[in-house]
Amino acid sequence: QVQLVQSGAEVKKPGASVKVSCMASGYTFTTYDINWVRQATGQGLEWMGWMNPNSGNTGYAQKFQGRVTMTRNTSISTAYMELSSLRSDDTAVYYCTRASSGYNPFDYWGQGTLVTVSS
Amino acid sequence: DIQMTQSPSSLSASVGDRVTITCRASQSISSYLNWYQQRPGKAPRLLIYAASSLQSGVPSRFSGSGSGTDFTLTISSLQPEDFATYFCQQSYSTPFMYTFGQGTKLEIK
């Protein structure tokens, strides 16, 4: 069965960077785009960007341009999202999700990774 | 950027009720509209894709309709496990620039 398993919770200081991993199994990793979505406590879903695991091509929401980098290691079917220059308002749960073909719905989600930014 | 507006932002209903949630796009998105359910502490779950297609494993009491700018999610007969937050999402923008609605919290009356 398809699974996306994310790395564990992180606590970072303001100005630091965080790198979250997302390991895919149960399907061919290079076939579907991986997207990252975050959610602050009690808030809505915020789309951050996408990555094509086959080509490595990426696209980022304007809000995160210059601060986010999405990469992958196809040999271990793992996607990564690195966010730099962290601020307290980056405290959120970060999800990786697979975009299915056709109308690109996000059909499988990781369990989420809590990133806490605090001095 | 395409903005997505959901209404209402919260809704109280009883088990067995029929409920409808609305999502409006700031410009036409054809049928590139998806609906998700999120229970507290859990990742979102895809319910409806392409405006009206039911995701595998989702109960048939969930249905979606609409095209262009106006869309609805309907739950025909609320079950206890349906009390959750619902989000719409557009997947129309090219290059990819997905956006979510702000969410609708469905609570027990």
Tab-separated table of C-alpha atoms in Angstrom:
chain	number	residue	atom	x	y	z
A	1	GLN	CA	0.000	0.000	0.000
A	2	VAL	CA	1.093	3.564	-0.644
A	3	GLN	CA	2.760	5.213	2.329
A	4	LEU	CA	4.543	8.487	2.945
A	5	VAL	CA	6.549	8.423	6.175
A	6	GLN	CA	7.985	11.680	7.458
A	7	SER	CA	10.843	12.421	9.837
A	8	GLY	CA	10.255	13.322	13.446
A	9	ALA	CA	9.479	16.554	15.236
A	10	GLU	CA	12.051	19.341	15.267
A	11	VAL	CA	12.744	22.282	17.555
A	12	LYS	CA	14.742	25.114	16.007
A	13	LYS	CA	15.877	28.576	16.997
A	14	PRO	CA	14.915	31.641	14.977
A	15	GLY	CA	17.211	32.100	12.002
A	16	ALA	CA	18.057	28.402	11.733
A	17	SER	CA	17.073	25.969	8.985
A	18	VAL	CA	15.094	22.742	9.116
A	19	LYS	CA	15.063	19.816	6.706
A	20	VAL	CA	12.112	17.424	6.745
A	21	SER	CA	12.197	14.096	4.931
A	22	CYS	CA	9.386	12.094	3.358
A	23	MET	CA	10.008	8.460	2.420
A	24	ALA	CA	7.644	6.962	-0.138
A	25	SER	CA	6.757	3.300	-0.512
A	26	GLY	CA	4.181	1.188	-2.300
A	27	TYR	CA	4.502	2.900	-5.681
A	28	THR	CA	7.128	4.114	-8.138
A	29	PHE	CA	8.493	7.249	-6.492
A	30	THR	CA	9.350	9.029	-9.744
A	31	THR	CA	5.842	8.746	-11.168
A	32	TYR	CA	3.998	11.357	-9.091
A	33	ASP	CA	4.816	14.881	-7.926
A	34	ILE	CA	5.408	15.471	-4.230
A	35	ASN	CA	3.896	18.599	-2.698
A	36	TRP	CA	4.451	20.155	0.712
A	37	VAL	CA	1.647	21.708	2.753
A	38	ARG	CA	1.866	23.252	6.199
A	39	GLN	CA	-0.658	23.983	8.924
A	40	ALA	CA	-0.172	26.223	11.925
A	41	THR	CA	-2.077	25.240	15.053
A	42	GLY	CA	-5.778	25.912	14.595
A	43	GLN	CA	-5.252	27.327	11.115
A	44	GLY	CA	-5.920	26.219	7.549
A	45	LEU	CA	-3.797	24.405	5.006
A	46	GLU	CA	-1.067	26.373	3.238
A	47	TRP	CA	0.475	25.006	0.047
A	48	MET	CA	4.254	25.545	-0.094
A	49	GLY	CA	5.404	24.011	-3.369
A	50	TRP	CA	5.856	20.962	-5.568
A	51	MET	CA	8.644	18.785	-6.883
A	52	ASN	CA	8.784	16.348	-9.748
A	53	PRO	CA	10.835	13.442	-8.363
A	54	ASN	CA	11.790	12.281	-11.843
A	55	SER	CA	13.288	15.526	-13.156
A	56	GLY	CA	13.886	17.337	-9.891
A	57	ASN	CA	11.931	20.323	-11.220
A	58	THR	CA	10.311	22.420	-8.539
A	59	GLY	CA	7.809	25.237	-8.101
A	60	TYR	CA	7.333	27.251	-4.941
A	61	ALA	CA	4.579	29.469	-3.607
A	62	GLN	CA	5.647	33.090	-3.861
A	63	LYS	CA	5.506	33.464	-0.084
A	64	PHE	CA	8.328	30.917	0.325
A	65	GLN	CA	10.489	31.821	-2.672
A	66	GLY	CA	14.110	32.179	-1.574
A	67	ARG	CA	13.554	30.347	1.733
A	68	VAL	CA	12.401	26.875	0.683
A	69	THR	CA	14.243	24.168	-1.225
A	70	MET	CA	12.708	20.858	-2.273
A	71	THR	CA	14.986	18.000	-3.288
A	72	ARG	CA	14.920	14.241	-3.585
A	73	ASN	CA	17.040	11.110	-3.468
A	74	THR	CA	15.516	8.671	-5.911
A	75	SER	CA	17.742	5.786	-4.750
A	76	ILE	CA	15.896	5.749	-1.432
A	77	SER	CA	12.541	7.138	-2.655
A	78	THR	CA	12.775	10.116	-0.339
A	79	ALA	CA	11.782	13.741	-0.785
A	80	TYR	CA	13.094	16.602	1.319
A	81	MET	CA	11.850	20.066	2.191
A	82	GLU	CA	14.309	22.545	3.674
A	83	LEU	CA	13.103	25.867	5.067
A	84	SER	CA	15.665	28.477	6.055
A	85	SER	CA	15.706	31.711	8.063
A	86	LEU	CA	13.075	30.291	10.379
A	87	ARG	CA	10.749	32.611	12.294
A	88	SER	CA	8.318	31.937	15.081
A	89	ASP	CA	5.420	32.023	12.618
A	90	ASP	CA	6.944	29.058	10.767
A	91	THR	CA	5.884	26.908	13.728
A	92	ALA	CA	3.514	24.431	12.127
A	93	VAL	CA	2.896	20.848	11.117
A	94	TYR	CA	4.474	20.176	7.730
A	95	TYR	CA	2.959	17.525	5.462
A	96	CYS	CA	4.271	15.883	2.325
A	97	THR	CA	1.620	14.695	-0.079
A	98	ARG	CA	1.453	12.920	-3.411
A	99	ALA	CA	-0.325	14.570	-6.327
A	100	SER	CA	-2.180	12.039	-8.420
A	101	SER	CA	-2.447	12.335	-12.177
A	102	GLY	CA	-5.186	14.067	-14.127
A	103	TYR	CA	-6.729	16.708	-11.880
A	104	ASN	CA	-3.740	16.563	-9.487
A	105	PRO	CA	-5.585	15.817	-6.254
A	106	PHE	CA	-3.447	15.078	-3.223
A	107	ASP	CA	-4.386	11.422	-2.724
A	108	TYR	CA	-1.839	10.310	-0.106
A	109	TRP	CA	-0.422	12.280	2.799
A	110	GLY	CA	2.411	11.805	5.244
A	111	GLN	CA	1.672	11.782	8.952
A	112	GLY	CA	2.998	15.312	9.419
A	113	THR	CA	6.105	16.730	11.098
A	114	LEU	CA	5.806	19.343	13.817
A	115	VAL	CA	8.416	22.066	13.499
A	116	THR	CA	8.627	24.398	16.475
A	117	VAL	CA	10.598	27.626	16.177
A	118	SER	CA	11.421	29.082	19.560
A	119	SER	CA	14.279	30.929	21.206
B	1	ASP	CA	-3.261	34.023	-7.848
B	2	ILE	CA	-6.544	32.161	-7.625
B	3	GLN	CA	-8.316	32.697	-4.308
B	4	MET	CA	-10.686	30.126	-2.838
B	5	THR	CA	-13.480	31.181	-0.497
B	6	GLN	CA	-15.480	28.670	1.507
B	7	SER	CA	-18.759	29.220	3.279
B	8	PRO	CA	-19.759	28.896	5.957
B	9	SER	CA	-16.606	28.925	8.065
B	10	SER	CA	-18.387	26.836	10.679
B	11	LEU	CA	-21.575	24.844	10.776
B	12	SER	CA	-23.543	23.045	13.481
B	13	ALA	CA	-25.635	20.051	12.494
B	14	SER	CA	-27.080	16.844	13.873
B	15	VAL	CA	-26.536	13.201	12.992
B	16	GLY	CA	-28.743	12.388	10.017
B	17	ASP	CA	-28.822	15.946	8.672
B	18	ARG	CA	-28.028	16.856	5.095
B	19	VAL	CA	-25.358	19.537	4.874
B	20	THR	CA	-23.856	21.553	2.057
B	21	ILE	CA	-20.579	23.453	2.013
B	22	THR	CA	-19.797	25.968	-0.712
B	23	CYS	CA	-16.501	26.903	-2.318
B	24	ARG	CA	-16.044	29.794	-4.734
B	25	ALA	CA	-12.996	30.458	-6.914
B	26	SER	CA	-11.867	33.975	-7.836
B	27	GLN	CA	-11.708	32.915	-11.492
B	28	SER	CA	-12.847	29.946	-13.522
B	29	ILE	CA	-11.058	26.707	-12.629
B	30	SER	CA	-13.131	24.382	-14.821
B	31	SER	CA	-13.496	21.202	-12.724
B	32	TYR	CA	-10.095	21.376	-11.051
B	33	LEU	CA	-11.578	21.352	-7.570
B	34	ASN	CA	-10.842	18.853	-4.798
B	35	TRP	CA	-12.354	18.383	-1.326
B	36	TYR	CA	-10.575	17.115	1.792
B	37	GLN	CA	-11.684	16.098	5.262
B	38	GLN	CA	-9.449	16.631	8.274
B	39	ARG	CA	-10.124	15.196	11.694
B	40	PRO	CA	-8.317	16.682	14.737
B	41	GLY	CA	-4.695	15.640	14.921
B	42	LYS	CA	-4.811	13.813	11.607
B	43	ALA	CA	-3.602	14.468	8.084
B	44	PRO	CA	-6.191	15.578	5.527
B	45	ARG	CA	-7.996	12.896	3.539
B	46	LEU	CA	-9.061	13.256	-0.082
B	47	LEU	CA	-12.841	12.914	-0.491
B	48	ILE	CA	-13.726	14.303	-3.919
B	49	TYR	CA	-11.534	15.131	-6.913
B	50	ALA	CA	-12.322	16.774	-10.234
B	51	ALA	CA	-15.301	18.489	-8.560
B	52	SER	CA	-17.549	15.420	-8.497
B	53	SER	CA	-15.508	12.186	-8.544
B	54	LEU	CA	-15.614	10.158	-5.342
B	55	GLN	CA	-12.203	8.976	-4.132
B	56	SER	CA	-11.905	5.222	-3.649
B	57	GLY	CA	-13.048	4.116	-0.208
B	58	VAL	CA	-15.058	7.264	0.547
B	59	PRO	CA	-18.700	6.631	1.541
B	60	SER	CA	-21.319	7.460	-1.069
B	61	ARG	CA	-23.061	9.932	1.265
B	62	PHE	CA	-20.376	12.405	0.154
B	63	SER	CA	-20.906	14.103	-3.189
B	64	GLY	CA	-19.532	17.103	-5.028
B	65	SER	CA	-20.836	19.306	-7.799
B	66	GLY	CA	-20.082	22.465	-9.726
B	67	SER	CA	-17.765	23.826	-12.374
B	68	GLY	CA	-16.254	27.155	-13.292
B	69	THR	CA	-16.244	29.207	-10.096
B	70	ASP	CA	-18.921	27.693	-7.842
B	71	PHE	CA	-18.731	24.315	-6.163
B	72	THR	CA	-20.505	22.406	-3.408
B	73	LEU	CA	-19.759	19.481	-1.140
B	74	THR	CA	-22.830	17.686	0.163
B	75	ILE	CA	-23.087	15.100	2.910
B	76	SER	CA	-26.453	13.426	2.521
B	77	SER	CA	-26.888	12.006	6.028
B	78	LEU	CA	-24.344	13.037	8.645
B	79	GLN	CA	-22.640	10.305	10.609
B	80	PRO	CA	-20.752	10.841	13.882
B	81	GLU	CA	-17.391	10.382	12.162
B	82	ASP	CA	-18.189	13.198	9.688
B	83	PHE	CA	-17.743	15.940	12.281
B	84	ALA	CA	-14.462	17.393	11.086
B	85	THR	CA	-13.039	20.290	9.082
B	86	TYR	CA	-13.463	20.362	5.309
B	87	PHE	CA	-11.206	22.132	2.830
B	88	CYS	CA	-11.581	22.797	-0.862
B	89	GLN	CA	-8.524	23.133	-3.113
B	90	GLN	CA	-8.010	24.298	-6.677
B	91	SER	CA	-5.520	22.431	-8.840
B	92	TYR	CA	-6.035	24.469	-12.020
B	93	SER	CA	-3.200	26.981	-11.983
B	94	THR	CA	-0.366	26.496	-14.454
B	95	PRO	CA	2.413	26.315	-13.531
B	96	PHE	CA	1.247	24.495	-10.450
B	97	MET	CA	0.125	26.930	-7.792
B	98	TYR	CA	-2.422	25.122	-5.688
B	99	THR	CA	-4.506	27.000	-3.131
B	100	PHE	CA	-6.872	25.885	-0.394
B	101	GLY	CA	-10.021	27.401	0.954
B	102	GLN	CA	-9.913	28.551	4.566
B	103	GLY	CA	-11.868	25.534	5.794
B	104	THR	CA	-15.327	24.765	7.173
B	105	LYS	CA	-15.578	23.288	10.663
B	106	LEU	CA	-18.545	20.970	10.996
B	107	GLU	CA	-19.643	20.601	14.606
B	108	ILE	CA	-22.262	18.580	16.403
B	109	LYS	CA	-25.394	20.517	17.338
